[in-house]
Amino acid sequence: NAGVTQTPKFQVLKTGQSMTLQCAQDMNHNSMYWYRQDPGMGLRLIYYSASEGTTDKGEVPNGYNVSRLNKREFSLRLESAAPSQTSVYFCASSTDGSQRETQYFGPGTRLLVL
Amino acid sequence: QKEVEQDPGPLSVPEGAIVSLNCTYSNSAFQYFMWYRQYSRKGPELLMYTYSSGNKEDGRFTAQVDKSSKYISLFIRDSQPSDSATYLCAMRSSGSARQLTFGSGTQLTVLP
């Protein structure tokens, strides 16, 4: 049971390049999330998906797109990377959005945009 | 002003000390409160979950919520070097099950 997995672990991009961050969970969870973590800012929600086929914006969605490919996989795409998108990105999943739901996090992807 | 304020530390204590970590918040709609532990270069993991005001104990950890003061705390008794991590508070209202608001985290080091 791997939980939440993310690829790649680390990536360096040049300004304007594009890339897709991959996330997969094997816990049969309905909801999945993408966060970014910056020093002094805590974790901020970029996008989330309550179920397969649905996605919604979080607190900081600008510059990102997401795809909920199936129940297991939720990808985050940067179409034209900017230095302001240098951050650590975490994917998370949870059961059904009930009041006592627990979010389980992946190990993170460190992204550096030059 | 941030909705959730957390002293970033760093906080350094000797092994065996009692540690107190705190968050204040401004949104009176928050009803569910969590503490996450994050080791260096790892993802956050849920440590404690509490609903509304009161205390909850789990081993060496106690979570305390004071809704009247909009203040939550995490106490660690008999702290161990393995407790060295960043501790993040998180909270949400009853109407937004998926929208967690996080504090910025407190970095704790327990010295052997």
Short mmCIF file of C-alpha atoms in Angstrom, two decimals:
data_model
loop_
_atom_site.label_atom_id
_atom_site.label_comp_id
_atom_site.label_asym_id
_atom_site.label_seq_id
_atom_site.Cartn_x
_atom_site.Cartn_y
_atom_site.Cartn_z
CA ASN A 1 0.00 0.00 0.00
CA ALA A 2 1.90 3.06 -1.29
CA GLY A 3 -0.64 5.72 -0.23
CA VAL A 4 -0.15 8.92 -2.25
CA THR A 5 2.71 8.97 -4.73
CA GLN A 6 4.05 11.93 -6.70
CA THR A 7 6.41 12.23 -9.66
CA PRO A 8 8.86 13.72 -10.23
CA LYS A 9 10.51 14.36 -6.86
CA PHE A 10 12.49 17.31 -8.15
CA GLN A 11 12.39 19.38 -11.35
CA VAL A 12 14.18 22.43 -12.74
CA LEU A 13 12.44 24.44 -15.44
CA LYS A 14 13.25 27.54 -17.40
CA THR A 15 10.75 30.38 -17.51
CA GLY A 16 8.11 29.64 -20.14
CA GLN A 17 8.55 25.87 -20.15
CA SER A 18 5.64 23.59 -19.39
CA MET A 19 5.40 20.48 -17.27
CA THR A 20 2.92 18.15 -15.63
CA LEU A 21 3.15 16.95 -12.05
CA GLN A 22 1.68 13.51 -11.54
CA CYS A 23 -0.16 12.20 -8.48
CA ALA A 24 -1.72 8.83 -7.78
CA GLN A 25 -3.40 7.29 -4.73
CA ASP A 26 -4.25 3.67 -4.03
CA MET A 27 -6.62 4.21 -1.08
CA ASN A 28 -9.80 4.37 -3.18
CA HIS A 29 -10.35 7.97 -2.09
CA ASN A 30 -12.88 10.16 -3.85
CA SER A 31 -11.31 13.56 -3.24
CA MET A 32 -7.88 14.74 -4.33
CA TYR A 33 -6.03 18.04 -3.86
CA TRP A 34 -3.04 20.01 -5.04
CA TYR A 35 -1.25 22.38 -2.63
CA ARG A 36 1.83 24.50 -2.82
CA GLN A 37 4.05 25.21 0.17
CA ASP A 38 6.18 28.32 0.35
CA PRO A 39 8.33 29.56 3.25
CA GLY A 40 6.25 31.53 5.73
CA MET A 41 3.03 30.87 3.80
CA GLY A 42 1.99 27.42 4.92
CA LEU A 43 0.10 25.16 2.54
CA ARG A 44 -2.20 26.85 0.02
CA LEU A 45 -4.80 24.99 -2.01
CA ILE A 46 -4.40 25.29 -5.79
CA TYR A 47 -7.16 22.98 -7.08
CA TYR A 48 -9.19 20.09 -5.79
CA SER A 49 -11.34 17.34 -7.22
CA ALA A 50 -14.29 16.04 -5.22
CA SER A 51 -14.78 13.07 -7.53
CA GLU A 52 -13.75 11.69 -10.89
CA GLY A 53 -14.68 14.17 -13.60
CA THR A 54 -14.98 17.24 -11.36
CA THR A 55 -12.44 19.91 -10.45
CA ASP A 56 -12.68 23.20 -8.55
CA LYS A 57 -10.39 26.15 -7.94
CA GLY A 58 -8.76 26.67 -4.59
CA GLU A 59 -7.06 29.72 -3.13
CA VAL A 60 -4.26 30.13 -5.73
CA PRO A 61 -5.32 28.60 -9.10
CA ASN A 62 -3.81 31.15 -11.50
CA GLY A 63 -1.16 29.69 -13.80
CA TYR A 64 -2.23 26.08 -13.23
CA ASN A 65 -4.55 23.54 -14.79
CA VAL A 66 -5.58 20.13 -13.48
CA SER A 67 -6.96 16.89 -14.81
CA ARG A 68 -8.68 14.16 -12.84
CA LEU A 69 -7.77 11.34 -15.16
CA ASN A 70 -9.59 8.64 -13.17
CA LYS A 71 -10.31 7.92 -9.53
CA ARG A 72 -6.64 7.22 -8.78
CA GLU A 73 -4.86 9.99 -10.66
CA PHE A 74 -4.89 13.79 -10.45
CA SER A 75 -2.34 15.80 -12.44
CA LEU A 76 -1.26 19.43 -12.18
CA ARG A 77 -0.02 21.25 -15.27
CA LEU A 78 2.01 24.41 -15.56
CA GLU A 79 1.55 25.67 -19.12
CA SER A 80 4.16 28.46 -18.99
CA ALA A 81 6.25 28.30 -15.85
CA ALA A 82 7.20 31.49 -14.00
CA PRO A 83 9.78 32.02 -11.22
CA SER A 84 6.87 32.75 -8.84
CA GLN A 85 5.85 29.11 -9.25
CA THR A 86 9.06 27.91 -7.59
CA SER A 87 7.69 25.96 -4.66
CA VAL A 88 7.12 22.55 -3.15
CA TYR A 89 3.94 20.95 -4.48
CA PHE A 90 1.96 18.43 -2.47
CA CYS A 91 -0.84 16.20 -3.62
CA ALA A 92 -3.33 14.89 -1.07
CA SER A 93 -6.38 12.67 -1.04
CA SER A 94 -9.30 12.06 1.29
CA THR A 95 -12.36 9.86 1.52
CA ASP A 96 -15.61 11.63 0.85
CA GLY A 97 -15.47 15.20 2.07
CA SER A 98 -17.31 14.40 5.26
CA GLN A 99 -16.74 16.54 8.33
CA ARG A 100 -14.26 14.10 9.83
CA GLU A 101 -12.32 13.44 6.66
CA THR A 102 -8.56 13.19 6.89
CA GLN A 103 -6.29 14.35 4.12
CA TYR A 104 -3.32 12.13 3.32
CA PHE A 105 -0.34 13.81 1.69
CA GLY A 106 2.23 12.64 -0.81
CA PRO A 107 5.98 13.23 -0.40
CA GLY A 108 6.01 16.38 -2.55
CA THR A 109 7.61 17.66 -5.75
CA ARG A 110 10.26 20.35 -5.48
CA LEU A 111 10.06 22.71 -8.45
CA LEU A 112 12.62 25.37 -9.30
CA VAL A 113 11.81 27.80 -12.13
CA LEU A 114 14.77 29.79 -13.38
CA GLN B 1 -4.05 39.77 8.12
CA LYS B 2 -3.84 36.00 7.71
CA GLU B 3 -6.82 33.93 8.83
CA VAL B 4 -4.50 31.65 10.81
CA GLU B 5 -1.39 32.90 12.58
CA GLN B 6 1.33 30.57 13.83
CA ASP B 7 4.68 31.47 15.36
CA PRO B 8 7.26 30.10 12.90
CA GLY B 9 9.93 29.55 15.55
CA PRO B 10 12.40 27.96 15.31
CA LEU B 11 11.85 26.44 18.72
CA SER B 12 14.64 24.44 20.34
CA VAL B 13 14.12 22.46 23.56
CA PRO B 14 16.04 19.80 25.52
CA GLU B 15 14.86 16.21 25.47
CA GLY B 16 12.16 15.57 28.05
CA ALA B 17 10.80 19.13 27.98
CA ILE B 18 7.13 20.00 27.61
CA VAL B 19 6.52 21.77 24.32
CA SER B 20 3.66 24.17 23.65
CA LEU B 21 2.76 25.07 20.07
CA ASN B 22 0.04 27.59 19.32
CA CYS B 23 -2.15 29.06 16.61
CA THR B 24 -4.61 31.92 16.62
CA TYR B 25 -7.34 32.43 14.07
CA SER B 26 -9.79 35.12 13.06
CA ASN B 27 -12.62 33.18 11.36
CA SER B 28 -15.25 32.32 13.96
CA ALA B 29 -16.78 29.78 11.54
CA PHE B 30 -13.86 27.37 12.03
CA GLN B 31 -15.07 24.33 13.94
CA TYR B 32 -12.66 21.53 13.03
CA PHE B 33 -9.04 21.78 14.09
CA MET B 34 -6.06 19.66 13.15
CA TRP B 35 -2.37 19.41 13.83
CA TYR B 36 -0.07 18.00 11.17
CA ARG B 37 3.54 16.97 11.64
CA GLN B 38 5.96 17.40 8.75
CA TYR B 39 9.44 15.92 8.80
CA SER B 40 12.10 17.53 6.64
CA ARG B 41 11.52 16.88 2.93
CA LYS B 42 8.37 14.83 3.63
CA GLY B 43 4.66 15.43 3.28
CA PRO B 44 2.52 16.47 6.27
CA GLU B 45 0.90 13.69 8.32
CA LEU B 46 -2.13 14.11 10.55
CA LEU B 47 -1.26 14.08 14.24
CA MET B 48 -4.39 15.26 16.05
CA TYR B 49 -7.99 16.10 15.11
CA THR B 50 -10.41 17.96 17.36
CA TYR B 51 -13.90 19.33 16.99
CA SER B 52 -15.04 22.51 18.72
CA SER B 53 -13.69 23.51 22.16
CA GLY B 54 -12.00 21.26 24.66
CA ASN B 55 -9.03 18.95 25.03
CA LYS B 56 -8.03 15.74 23.30
CA GLU B 57 -5.19 13.53 24.44
CA ASP B 58 -3.29 10.90 22.47
CA GLY B 59 -0.24 9.50 24.21
CA ARG B 60 2.27 12.28 24.76
CA PHE B 61 0.24 14.74 22.67
CA THR B 62 -2.64 16.94 23.84
CA ALA B 63 -4.61 19.22 21.56
CA GLN B 64 -6.53 22.08 23.13
CA VAL B 65 -9.11 24.34 21.51
CA ASP B 66 -10.45 27.58 23.01
CA LYS B 67 -13.04 28.90 20.56
CA SER B 68 -13.91 31.89 22.73
CA SER B 69 -10.33 33.13 22.38
CA LYS B 70 -9.85 31.74 18.86
CA TYR B 71 -6.76 29.93 20.07
CA ILE B 72 -5.56 26.36 19.67
CA SER B 73 -2.58 24.60 21.21
CA LEU B 74 -0.64 21.39 20.89
CA PHE B 75 1.28 20.15 23.92
CA ILE B 76 4.00 17.54 23.66
CA ARG B 77 5.04 15.90 26.94
CA ASP B 78 8.41 14.20 27.46
CA SER B 79 9.60 15.46 24.10
CA GLN B 80 11.95 13.21 22.12
CA PRO B 81 14.51 13.96 19.38
CA SER B 82 12.17 12.08 17.02
CA ASP B 83 9.60 14.87 17.61
CA SER B 84 11.89 17.27 15.74
CA ALA B 85 9.77 18.43 12.81
CA THR B 86 7.62 21.29 11.60
CA TYR B 87 4.14 21.35 13.13
CA LEU B 88 1.30 22.83 11.11
CA CYS B 89 -2.09 23.75 12.47
CA ALA B 90 -5.05 23.51 10.10
CA MET B 91 -8.75 24.26 10.43
CA ARG B 92 -11.99 24.47 8.52
CA SER B 93 -15.60 25.46 8.90
CA SER B 94 -18.51 23.02 8.80
CA GLY B 95 -19.58 24.25 5.38
CA SER B 96 -16.27 23.70 3.62
CA ALA B 97 -15.24 20.12 4.21
CA ARG B 98 -12.52 20.27 1.60
CA GLN B 99 -11.07 23.70 2.28
CA LEU B 100 -8.42 23.49 4.96
CA THR B 101 -6.72 26.69 6.08
CA PHE B 102 -3.17 26.08 7.32
CA GLY B 103 -0.88 27.99 9.61
CA SER B 104 2.63 28.64 8.34
CA GLY B 105 4.14 26.00 10.65
CA THR B 106 6.46 25.98 13.68
CA GLN B 107 9.86 24.33 13.33
CA LEU B 108 10.72 22.32 16.47
CA THR B 109 14.08 20.81 17.38
CA VAL B 110 14.41 18.54 20.42
CA LEU B 111 18.03 18.29 21.50
CA PRO B 112 19.29 14.98 22.95
#
